[in-house]
Amino acid sequence: MDARRGPLAVPKVRRVGFFTSIEPSQDSPRPNRSLSGPAEAITTSSSPLSDSPSGQFISPVQIPPLRHRSDNLAAASRAAAPVPVPVPGPSAFRRQLASDRALHVGSYNPVDSLLGTSPPSSNGEVSEDSGSLFGFQRSDSAKLSASFPNGGFDMTMRVRAPQESEAKVVIASTSDGRKKNVEPSGTSEPVAATKPRKEKEQKSLKEKTSKAERRAIQEAQRAAKAAAKGEGSKRAGESSRAKPSKTAKQTQPKKDVPQVTSSLSEKRTVSVEKERRMDVPQAQMQYDDKSRVDKAKRRSVVEQTESKNKVELFLHLPQYERGNQLPNLSSNIFTLDTIHHAVYKVGLQHLAGDLSGDNARCIAMLHAFQEAINDYTTPPMKDLTMDLTGKINGYVSFLIECRPLSMSMGNAIRFLKNQIRKLPVDLSEPEAKASLCSEIGRFIDEKIILADKVIVQHAVTKIRDGEVLLTYGFSCVVEMILLYAHEIGRKFRVVVVDSRPNLEGQKLLRRLVARGLDCTYTHINAVSYIMGEVTRVFLGASSIFSNGTLYSKVGTACVAMVANAFSVPVIVCCEAYKFHERVLLDSICSNELGDPDAIANVPLRTNTKHAKTMDNNKNLQFLNLMYDSTPAEYISMIVTDYGMIPPTSIPVIVREYRREDLLL
Amino acid sequence: MPDVQSMVLEFVNKLRKRKIEGSQATARCTVELLRSVISHHRVPHHANQASALIDAVKAVGAQLVAANPVELAVGNVVRRVLHIIREEDLSLATAAVAGLDLLDASDDDEDVNGKGIGYPAMSAAVVAAAARSTLRPPSLQTLLEGTPESATVPYTSSSGADSESKTADKSSITRKLKHDVIEGVNQLIHEIAGCHEQIAEQAIEHIHQNEVILTLGSSRTVLEFLCAAKEKKRSFRVFVAEGAPRYQGHLLAKDLVARGLQTTVITDSAVFAMISRVNMVIIGAHAVMANGGVIGPVGVNMAALAAKKHAVPFVVLAGSHKLCPLYPHNPEVLLNELRSPSELLDFGEFSDCLDFGSGSGSPLLQVVNPTFDYVPPSLVSLFITDTGGHIPSYMYRLIADYYSADDLVM
């Protein structure tokens, strides 16, 4: 429409660090832009904004706040720039541009390996030798689109990609199963994203992706509109075909590039991507999806019987009966060769509930992995990185079958996989194993044990003489803090609040009393009775999400809430490795269900009978939640190994330190 | 008289040993006991029968209250009975005054007596109306004329002296007073027994289809309330917090399931987690204080706070015998009761740390196991009593209807 509005949009672009902007063309539409879109993108990519004739869009590298992009897009369309704004352009990421450049140069064909997307079967079957334009283009666009959101964060990719594959490459779905088992053999450093086509990727969290997804679609639509305006029907048709990510245009020039994809590298990247997908722990399975659950069941080692009388609200969580599969599993211990015995042991411990406490579980798991890695030998003709990752994935899914992983375990697994991925290629197998084991050991020492010590040092400064400290359940960090404060001679009293069914507080009580601490024991219902005399509340954490929500043992939220009502400060002690970039609003969406029988069985002598007699009544359910989420407003302070911070600083810590930790 | 005395002692013992639990049961037992106290009370001929009756009831009431000061229903019922006595006395007095007027006019004694005796036979509505008229605030005219309000009081007391000259009339009035009071007490018993139905009748107004309701503790009122809604074909889901050390929630759940309601038992710690999916919290009160505060089963305050946080209506069901005319001071502690630690910890587990009164130094470990919880009025959305729904700030007025100001301190 009126092009004058174009310039107005320019200042909107926030140029911080790596950025992209589409500056809407200030003069008349340039039809050729869209035609040569990718080429321009490439040129600009080398020096952002300077090369492109009009100083127009496309900076190469960006950590894109999606907002900008859509703003720009909107501006662009308003300015009637016919620019069909190829989405990958503005959102161009290093990878993609690299691939573009490569394409441009045409020197080799790293497209696939770089992008990591093997076009489902088109590459392997059709285009590999025939180089049929059609197949090629499709696959490429698919690749590009798949890779596009990946730069931002992994999540988006997952949901989007399946869409594309649906939209464009019908074959993708059929090739799913095949790709899964492809063994890698190639070299190192595959960077890019894949279209996910394993069942595992289906786990991708809806809530995380949906927004980005929606945005992408919106953008695509806008772009399509713009394209239609500017360039007529043909283009529009094409762009709309490429709707989900608008990459069709971009890939056009690639038609000319000869495709030399080696199936080898392709396969490798597939599995790399697979592992990348795997390592994000929040990829939770939604258990109300019948087909996926069935699939998962077929693969599972642990035979689980679903509990009767599920609670409707929690159908999306696994609800299994505990205990009955334990003897079965322990008898299988020698027949199952896929699972390393150390991992098996940890799994059984989880199943039996012997391990409690996030740190304990995490350390046990890491030790088991250490052992497993020690005993690992790379099969002939296989790559250590790939094969080991696969193995670890197997272990992890076994552990998940035993008991859903805690957030901290997910983080630890992610760390381990990153370590495996980053192993130098030239490392010999024993060296690699040794390095991995030492990395794991270092993780345990640094992130858990040392972190705890730091936390204790910090937290103990908050305990003064004559205070009454309240703690809930059993947290080993809190225990250490209390014992240490007692050791250095602080005079204080401890209120241990406990709750059914686990009664972990009794464990803490036993240890504290044994060390001579003055204790008061009560149950969670009485917390508002006792809170009047309490001066501080110390709580442990299972995880803290980046919106400041504390995810911890069920009941923590109640204690924090009551403390808040009584204006008692709530101090949460949590190692930074438990922080998680997810966000959580309530305790329903993400939780773990415990054994309902634990609730049904009442220790009271008088009415033990009734629960059993009612067991088969379908109107009666017992709900045993394991976790709940405490809103950030109830938390006064979080003590971590990085110091004492308010809950609002969690996302900063996650952002600033997580990256470097994982890339260690 | 001795049999009454032994009954009182027996009941006191029961109360003291906490053999009777639940405010409704206690209230019923108390009122029945008081009825027999009244009916066995031999009214002296010379003195003011009403005040003698009041003294007798007060004496027994003081014993009962002392036996279990935490069970506020006892005190409430004693006060109610006292109030009934006062009211009947007053209405008799007004009737007598009317009779005297009549006497002046017609000089017919028997007519007065016949009318006086026939009076209780009249419809209860008239009695209630009379009672209400005695409670009515002073009319504008009396206020304007500046007549001291207390003028009516000596008048009533003098009514006994008035009739003293006529012994036949007096004895009949005495009999009538007792009769009326027992009538009134019977009505009270009926009311206490029927408060469930009265409250349950209102269920349909508050529960809609597909509702999710959280409750905790075991309360018959809540049970009847929910079942009444169920009978009206409303289908809804009930979450029951188990009520940890005593697990009363399990009992309630059992009853609810037996009546075909969709019931889910959750741990008390999951109350906060679940409250965001709950439409309404309904609890039965142990007692309702005059300020609108609620004494309920332990854990109720937590649920109320969580409900407040999530803007979930917090509804308290209370029969009128639970309305206590007292204003609480530090109710968490003073109106609470600590139960045995054995409900929390197994015997012997921490026995070396616990202080069993052996006086072996300061104990390392204390176990706190309170029975009740206090919910401040600000957390309560609605009270549903047998007279309808009320807001917390109105409770003091509602309560004033049931008690005489003279009886607040016993």
PDB file of C-alpha atoms in Angstrom, chain A residues 390-611:
ATOM      1  CA  GLY A 390      21.950 -44.715  21.192  1.00  0.00           C
ATOM      2  CA  LYS A 391      22.872 -46.871  24.116  1.00  0.00           C
ATOM      3  CA  ILE A 392      22.364 -44.060  26.556  1.00  0.00           C
ATOM      4  CA  ASN A 393      19.025 -43.361  24.990  1.00  0.00           C
ATOM      5  CA  GLY A 394      18.072 -46.925  25.559  1.00  0.00           C
ATOM      6  CA  TYR A 395      19.111 -46.700  29.167  1.00  0.00           C
ATOM      7  CA  VAL A 396      17.205 -43.520  29.625  1.00  0.00           C
ATOM      8  CA  SER A 397      14.026 -44.897  28.212  1.00  0.00           C
ATOM      9  CA  PHE A 398      14.429 -47.895  30.453  1.00  0.00           C
ATOM     10  CA  LEU A 399      14.793 -45.611  33.437  1.00  0.00           C
ATOM     11  CA  ILE A 400      11.764 -43.671  32.360  1.00  0.00           C
ATOM     12  CA  GLU A 401       9.808 -46.865  32.252  1.00  0.00           C
ATOM     13  CA  CYS A 402      10.845 -47.543  35.790  1.00  0.00           C
ATOM     14  CA  ARG A 403       9.961 -44.125  36.987  1.00  0.00           C
ATOM     15  CA  PRO A 404       9.545 -40.832  35.175  1.00  0.00           C
ATOM     16  CA  LEU A 405      12.761 -38.877  35.303  1.00  0.00           C
ATOM     17  CA  SER A 406      13.070 -35.883  37.485  1.00  0.00           C
ATOM     18  CA  MET A 407      13.970 -32.593  35.899  1.00  0.00           C
ATOM     19  CA  SER A 408      17.454 -32.710  37.319  1.00  0.00           C
ATOM     20  CA  MET A 409      18.049 -36.122  35.825  1.00  0.00           C
ATOM     21  CA  GLY A 410      16.924 -34.781  32.509  1.00  0.00           C
ATOM     22  CA  ASN A 411      19.448 -32.007  32.795  1.00  0.00           C
ATOM     23  CA  ALA A 412      22.188 -34.444  33.694  1.00  0.00           C
ATOM     24  CA  ILE A 413      21.366 -36.641  30.731  1.00  0.00           C
ATOM     25  CA  ARG A 414      21.437 -33.653  28.496  1.00  0.00           C
ATOM     26  CA  PHE A 415      24.822 -32.791  29.835  1.00  0.00           C
ATOM     27  CA  LEU A 416      26.102 -36.298  29.218  1.00  0.00           C
ATOM     28  CA  LYS A 417      24.866 -36.364  25.670  1.00  0.00           C
ATOM     29  CA  ASN A 418      26.440 -33.056  24.984  1.00  0.00           C
ATOM     30  CA  GLN A 419      29.686 -34.447  26.254  1.00  0.00           C
ATOM     31  CA  ILE A 420      29.417 -37.442  23.993  1.00  0.00           C
ATOM     32  CA  ARG A 421      28.589 -35.309  21.039  1.00  0.00           C
ATOM     33  CA  LYS A 422      31.492 -33.048  21.615  1.00  0.00           C
ATOM     34  CA  LEU A 423      34.039 -35.787  21.843  1.00  0.00           C
ATOM     35  CA  PRO A 424      36.865 -35.036  19.479  1.00  0.00           C
ATOM     36  CA  VAL A 425      36.772 -37.371  16.543  1.00  0.00           C
ATOM     37  CA  ASP A 426      40.364 -38.340  16.744  1.00  0.00           C
ATOM     38  CA  LEU A 427      40.046 -39.617  20.275  1.00  0.00           C
ATOM     39  CA  SER A 428      40.632 -43.283  20.689  1.00  0.00           C
ATOM     40  CA  GLU A 429      37.958 -45.312  22.348  1.00  0.00           C
ATOM     41  CA  PRO A 430      39.621 -45.745  25.752  1.00  0.00           C
ATOM     42  CA  GLU A 431      40.472 -42.089  25.806  1.00  0.00           C
ATOM     43  CA  ALA A 432      36.969 -41.118  24.943  1.00  0.00           C
ATOM     44  CA  LYS A 433      35.571 -43.353  27.606  1.00  0.00           C
ATOM     45  CA  ALA A 434      37.960 -42.026  30.189  1.00  0.00           C
ATOM     46  CA  SER A 435      37.143 -38.491  29.270  1.00  0.00           C
ATOM     47  CA  LEU A 436      33.436 -39.155  29.496  1.00  0.00           C
ATOM     48  CA  CYS A 437      33.747 -40.827  32.846  1.00  0.00           C
ATOM     49  CA  SER A 438      35.784 -38.006  34.212  1.00  0.00           C
ATOM     50  CA  GLU A 439      33.300 -35.524  32.856  1.00  0.00           C
ATOM     51  CA  ILE A 440      30.513 -37.341  34.618  1.00  0.00           C
ATOM     52  CA  GLY A 441      32.540 -37.417  37.775  1.00  0.00           C
ATOM     53  CA  ARG A 442      33.202 -33.766  37.432  1.00  0.00           C
ATOM     54  CA  PHE A 443      29.533 -33.061  36.935  1.00  0.00           C
ATOM     55  CA  ILE A 444      28.677 -34.924  40.113  1.00  0.00           C
ATOM     56  CA  ASP A 445      31.409 -33.228  42.066  1.00  0.00           C
ATOM     57  CA  GLU A 446      30.931 -29.780  40.770  1.00  0.00           C
ATOM     58  CA  LYS A 447      27.279 -29.458  40.104  1.00  0.00           C
ATOM     59  CA  ILE A 448      25.962 -31.469  42.976  1.00  0.00           C
ATOM     60  CA  ILE A 449      28.408 -32.028  45.786  1.00  0.00           C
ATOM     61  CA  LEU A 450      30.344 -28.825  45.584  1.00  0.00           C
ATOM     62  CA  ALA A 451      27.205 -26.882  44.808  1.00  0.00           C
ATOM     63  CA  ASP A 452      25.642 -28.232  47.961  1.00  0.00           C
ATOM     64  CA  LYS A 453      28.589 -27.073  49.959  1.00  0.00           C
ATOM     65  CA  VAL A 454      28.358 -23.611  48.525  1.00  0.00           C
ATOM     66  CA  ILE A 455      24.653 -23.521  49.212  1.00  0.00           C
ATOM     67  CA  VAL A 456      25.234 -24.551  52.786  1.00  0.00           C
ATOM     68  CA  GLN A 457      27.761 -21.774  53.198  1.00  0.00           C
ATOM     69  CA  HIS A 458      25.341 -19.249  51.813  1.00  0.00           C
ATOM     70  CA  ALA A 459      22.277 -20.435  53.628  1.00  0.00           C
ATOM     71  CA  VAL A 460      23.871 -20.726  56.999  1.00  0.00           C
ATOM     72  CA  THR A 461      24.323 -16.979  57.051  1.00  0.00           C
ATOM     73  CA  LYS A 462      20.566 -16.722  57.169  1.00  0.00           C
ATOM     74  CA  ILE A 463      20.253 -18.675  60.375  1.00  0.00           C
ATOM     75  CA  ARG A 464      20.568 -16.662  63.526  1.00  0.00           C
ATOM     76  CA  ASP A 465      20.395 -17.629  67.135  1.00  0.00           C
ATOM     77  CA  GLY A 466      16.994 -18.263  68.574  1.00  0.00           C
ATOM     78  CA  GLU A 467      15.298 -18.829  65.278  1.00  0.00           C
ATOM     79  CA  VAL A 468      12.652 -21.395  64.577  1.00  0.00           C
ATOM     80  CA  LEU A 469      13.212 -22.938  61.172  1.00  0.00           C
ATOM     81  CA  LEU A 470      10.582 -24.902  59.397  1.00  0.00           C
ATOM     82  CA  THR A 471      11.335 -27.446  56.748  1.00  0.00           C
ATOM     83  CA  TYR A 472       9.103 -29.724  54.797  1.00  0.00           C
ATOM     84  CA  GLY A 473       9.736 -33.310  53.868  1.00  0.00           C
ATOM     85  CA  PHE A 474      13.279 -34.388  53.333  1.00  0.00           C
ATOM     86  CA  SER A 475      15.785 -32.372  51.431  1.00  0.00           C
ATOM     87  CA  CYS A 476      19.394 -33.354  51.770  1.00  0.00           C
ATOM     88  CA  VAL A 477      20.591 -29.797  51.205  1.00  0.00           C
ATOM     89  CA  VAL A 478      18.383 -28.516  53.948  1.00  0.00           C
ATOM     90  CA  GLU A 479      19.563 -31.290  56.179  1.00  0.00           C
ATOM     91  CA  MET A 480      23.161 -30.304  55.512  1.00  0.00           C
ATOM     92  CA  ILE A 481      22.367 -26.683  56.235  1.00  0.00           C
ATOM     93  CA  LEU A 482      20.700 -27.479  59.521  1.00  0.00           C
ATOM     94  CA  LEU A 483      23.437 -29.805  60.640  1.00  0.00           C
ATOM     95  CA  TYR A 484      26.128 -27.367  59.666  1.00  0.00           C
ATOM     96  CA  ALA A 485      24.435 -24.497  61.453  1.00  0.00           C
ATOM     97  CA  HIS A 486      24.159 -26.673  64.503  1.00  0.00           C
ATOM     98  CA  GLU A 487      27.795 -27.605  64.181  1.00  0.00           C
ATOM     99  CA  ILE A 488      28.971 -24.029  64.156  1.00  0.00           C
ATOM    100  CA  GLY A 489      27.019 -23.402  67.299  1.00  0.00           C
ATOM    101  CA  ARG A 490      23.874 -21.661  66.211  1.00  0.00           C
ATOM    102  CA  LYS A 491      21.021 -22.106  68.623  1.00  0.00           C
ATOM    103  CA  PHE A 492      17.819 -22.733  66.831  1.00  0.00           C
ATOM    104  CA  ARG A 493      14.830 -24.979  66.728  1.00  0.00           C
ATOM    105  CA  VAL A 494      13.644 -26.963  63.761  1.00  0.00           C
ATOM    106  CA  VAL A 495      10.064 -27.700  62.852  1.00  0.00           C
ATOM    107  CA  VAL A 496       9.841 -30.706  60.597  1.00  0.00           C
ATOM    108  CA  VAL A 497       6.604 -30.846  58.665  1.00  0.00           C
ATOM    109  CA  ASP A 498       5.731 -34.136  57.138  1.00  0.00           C
ATOM    110  CA  SER A 499       3.045 -35.519  54.932  1.00  0.00           C
ATOM    111  CA  ARG A 500       1.610 -38.756  53.875  1.00  0.00           C
ATOM    112  CA  PRO A 501       2.220 -41.125  52.197  1.00  0.00           C
ATOM    113  CA  ASN A 502       5.990 -41.115  52.106  1.00  0.00           C
ATOM    114  CA  LEU A 503       6.652 -39.607  55.506  1.00  0.00           C
ATOM    115  CA  GLU A 504      10.125 -38.581  54.465  1.00  0.00           C
ATOM    116  CA  GLY A 505      10.160 -36.066  57.247  1.00  0.00           C
ATOM    117  CA  GLN A 506      10.638 -38.855  59.727  1.00  0.00           C
ATOM    118  CA  LYS A 507      13.923 -39.685  58.084  1.00  0.00           C
ATOM    119  CA  LEU A 508      15.080 -36.110  58.492  1.00  0.00           C
ATOM    120  CA  LEU A 509      13.750 -36.013  62.012  1.00  0.00           C
ATOM    121  CA  ARG A 510      15.675 -39.125  62.923  1.00  0.00           C
ATOM    122  CA  ARG A 511      18.911 -37.686  61.623  1.00  0.00           C
ATOM    123  CA  LEU A 512      18.426 -34.321  63.239  1.00  0.00           C
ATOM    124  CA  VAL A 513      17.459 -35.736  66.587  1.00  0.00           C
ATOM    125  CA  ALA A 514      20.412 -38.074  66.460  1.00  0.00           C
ATOM    126  CA  ARG A 515      22.658 -35.045  66.137  1.00  0.00           C
ATOM    127  CA  GLY A 516      21.017 -33.345  69.059  1.00  0.00           C
ATOM    128  CA  LEU A 517      18.951 -30.726  67.328  1.00  0.00           C
ATOM    129  CA  ASP A 518      15.854 -29.439  68.999  1.00  0.00           C
ATOM    130  CA  CYS A 519      12.981 -30.566  66.841  1.00  0.00           C
ATOM    131  CA  THR A 520       9.248 -30.265  66.549  1.00  0.00           C
ATOM    132  CA  TYR A 521       7.451 -32.709  64.364  1.00  0.00           C
ATOM    133  CA  THR A 522       4.069 -32.170  62.852  1.00  0.00           C
ATOM    134  CA  HIS A 523       1.996 -32.987  59.822  1.00  0.00           C
ATOM    135  CA  ILE A 524       1.172 -30.721  56.958  1.00  0.00           C
ATOM    136  CA  ASN A 525      -2.361 -30.000  58.056  1.00  0.00           C
ATOM    137  CA  ALA A 526      -1.057 -28.419  61.200  1.00  0.00           C
ATOM    138  CA  VAL A 527       1.273 -26.123  59.350  1.00  0.00           C
ATOM    139  CA  SER A 528      -0.886 -23.086  59.939  1.00  0.00           C
ATOM    140  CA  TYR A 529      -0.988 -23.954  63.615  1.00  0.00           C
ATOM    141  CA  ILE A 530       2.765 -24.067  63.894  1.00  0.00           C
ATOM    142  CA  MET A 531       3.600 -21.299  61.446  1.00  0.00           C
ATOM    143  CA  GLY A 532       2.928 -18.614  64.017  1.00  0.00           C
ATOM    144  CA  GLU A 533       6.112 -19.441  65.853  1.00  0.00           C
ATOM    145  CA  VAL A 534       8.299 -20.030  62.821  1.00  0.00           C
ATOM    146  CA  THR A 535      10.778 -17.396  61.690  1.00  0.00           C
ATOM    147  CA  ARG A 536      12.094 -18.972  58.505  1.00  0.00           C
ATOM    148  CA  VAL A 537      11.117 -21.671  56.109  1.00  0.00           C
ATOM    149  CA  PHE A 538      13.758 -23.691  54.303  1.00  0.00           C
ATOM    150  CA  LEU A 539      12.621 -25.769  51.390  1.00  0.00           C
ATOM    151  CA  GLY A 540      14.312 -28.120  49.012  1.00  0.00           C
ATOM    152  CA  ALA A 541      13.538 -28.250  45.335  1.00  0.00           C
ATOM    153  CA  SER A 542      13.196 -30.781  42.622  1.00  0.00           C
ATOM    154  CA  SER A 543      13.503 -28.168  39.967  1.00  0.00           C
ATOM    155  CA  ILE A 544      12.973 -24.498  39.454  1.00  0.00           C
ATOM    156  CA  PHE A 545      11.525 -23.374  36.171  1.00  0.00           C
ATOM    157  CA  SER A 546      12.452 -20.266  34.386  1.00  0.00           C
ATOM    158  CA  ASN A 547       9.299 -18.465  35.384  1.00  0.00           C
ATOM    159  CA  GLY A 548      10.416 -18.869  38.952  1.00  0.00           C
ATOM    160  CA  THR A 549       7.999 -21.670  39.686  1.00  0.00           C
ATOM    161  CA  LEU A 550       9.336 -24.075  42.220  1.00  0.00           C
ATOM    162  CA  TYR A 551       8.661 -27.668  41.325  1.00  0.00           C
ATOM    163  CA  SER A 552       9.054 -29.746  44.394  1.00  0.00           C
ATOM    164  CA  LYS A 553       7.590 -32.447  46.512  1.00  0.00           C
ATOM    165  CA  VAL A 554       3.854 -32.192  46.817  1.00  0.00           C
ATOM    166  CA  GLY A 555       2.898 -30.037  49.760  1.00  0.00           C
ATOM    167  CA  THR A 556       5.735 -27.595  49.337  1.00  0.00           C
ATOM    168  CA  ALA A 557       3.353 -25.131  47.794  1.00  0.00           C
ATOM    169  CA  CYS A 558       1.031 -25.431  50.773  1.00  0.00           C
ATOM    170  CA  VAL A 559       3.852 -24.748  53.183  1.00  0.00           C
ATOM    171  CA  ALA A 560       5.095 -21.808  51.162  1.00  0.00           C
ATOM    172  CA  MET A 561       1.611 -20.413  50.881  1.00  0.00           C
ATOM    173  CA  VAL A 562       0.950 -20.605  54.597  1.00  0.00           C
ATOM    174  CA  ALA A 563       4.359 -19.116  55.319  1.00  0.00           C
ATOM    175  CA  ASN A 564       3.520 -16.318  52.969  1.00  0.00           C
ATOM    176  CA  ALA A 565       0.228 -15.754  54.740  1.00  0.00           C
ATOM    177  CA  PHE A 566       2.098 -15.505  58.024  1.00  0.00           C
ATOM    178  CA  SER A 567       4.772 -13.282  56.485  1.00  0.00           C
ATOM    179  CA  VAL A 568       7.507 -15.778  57.118  1.00  0.00           C
ATOM    180  CA  PRO A 569      10.355 -15.703  54.601  1.00  0.00           C
ATOM    181  CA  VAL A 570      10.615 -18.755  52.405  1.00  0.00           C
ATOM    182  CA  ILE A 571      14.105 -19.760  51.379  1.00  0.00           C
ATOM    183  CA  VAL A 572      14.502 -22.361  48.685  1.00  0.00           C
ATOM    184  CA  CYS A 573      17.756 -24.266  48.432  1.00  0.00           C
ATOM    185  CA  CYS A 574      18.420 -25.614  45.004  1.00  0.00           C
ATOM    186  CA  GLU A 575      21.484 -26.507  43.017  1.00  0.00           C
ATOM    187  CA  ALA A 576      21.704 -24.653  39.757  1.00  0.00           C
ATOM    188  CA  TYR A 577      21.817 -27.826  37.720  1.00  0.00           C
ATOM    189  CA  LYS A 578      18.181 -28.345  38.624  1.00  0.00           C
ATOM    190  CA  PHE A 579      17.093 -25.153  36.962  1.00  0.00           C
ATOM    191  CA  HIS A 580      15.136 -25.716  33.884  1.00  0.00           C
ATOM    192  CA  GLU A 581      14.199 -23.485  30.995  1.00  0.00           C
ATOM    193  CA  ARG A 582      10.663 -24.783  30.879  1.00  0.00           C
ATOM    194  CA  VAL A 583       7.850 -22.766  32.335  1.00  0.00           C
ATOM    195  CA  LEU A 584       5.066 -24.160  34.392  1.00  0.00           C
ATOM    196  CA  LEU A 585       1.912 -22.605  35.717  1.00  0.00           C
ATOM    197  CA  ASP A 586       0.117 -25.304  37.601  1.00  0.00           C
ATOM    198  CA  SER A 587       0.721 -28.690  39.061  1.00  0.00           C
ATOM    199  CA  ILE A 588      -1.543 -30.526  36.675  1.00  0.00           C
ATOM    200  CA  CYS A 589       0.154 -30.289  33.317  1.00  0.00           C
ATOM    201  CA  SER A 590       3.383 -31.782  34.454  1.00  0.00           C
ATOM    202  CA  ASN A 591       3.520 -34.088  37.379  1.00  0.00           C
ATOM    203  CA  GLU A 592       4.201 -37.606  38.431  1.00  0.00           C
ATOM    204  CA  LEU A 593       1.651 -39.961  39.815  1.00  0.00           C
ATOM    205  CA  GLY A 594       2.579 -42.194  42.655  1.00  0.00           C
ATOM    206  CA  ASP A 595       1.051 -45.408  43.703  1.00  0.00           C
ATOM    207  CA  PRO A 596      -2.610 -44.833  44.549  1.00  0.00           C
ATOM    208  CA  ASP A 597      -2.569 -47.728  46.970  1.00  0.00           C
ATOM    209  CA  ALA A 598      -0.208 -45.786  49.166  1.00  0.00           C
ATOM    210  CA  ILE A 599      -3.061 -43.435  49.865  1.00  0.00           C
ATOM    211  CA  ALA A 600      -5.730 -46.055  50.079  1.00  0.00           C
ATOM    212  CA  ASN A 601      -3.878 -47.862  52.810  1.00  0.00           C
ATOM    213  CA  VAL A 602      -4.396 -45.957  55.969  1.00  0.00           C
ATOM    214  CA  PRO A 603      -2.168 -46.754  58.901  1.00  0.00           C
ATOM    215  CA  LEU A 604      -4.983 -46.251  61.307  1.00  0.00           C
ATOM    216  CA  ARG A 605      -6.126 -49.425  62.907  1.00  0.00           C
ATOM    217  CA  THR A 606      -9.782 -48.644  63.084  1.00  0.00           C
ATOM    218  CA  ASN A 607     -10.679 -48.055  59.497  1.00  0.00           C
ATOM    219  CA  THR A 608      -8.217 -49.978  57.482  1.00  0.00           C
ATOM    220  CA  LYS A 609     -10.922 -52.169  56.163  1.00  0.00           C
ATOM    221  CA  HIS A 610     -12.931 -49.734  54.212  1.00  0.00           C
ATOM    222  CA  ALA A 611     -10.404 -48.812  51.585  1.00  0.00           C
TER     223      ALA A 611
END
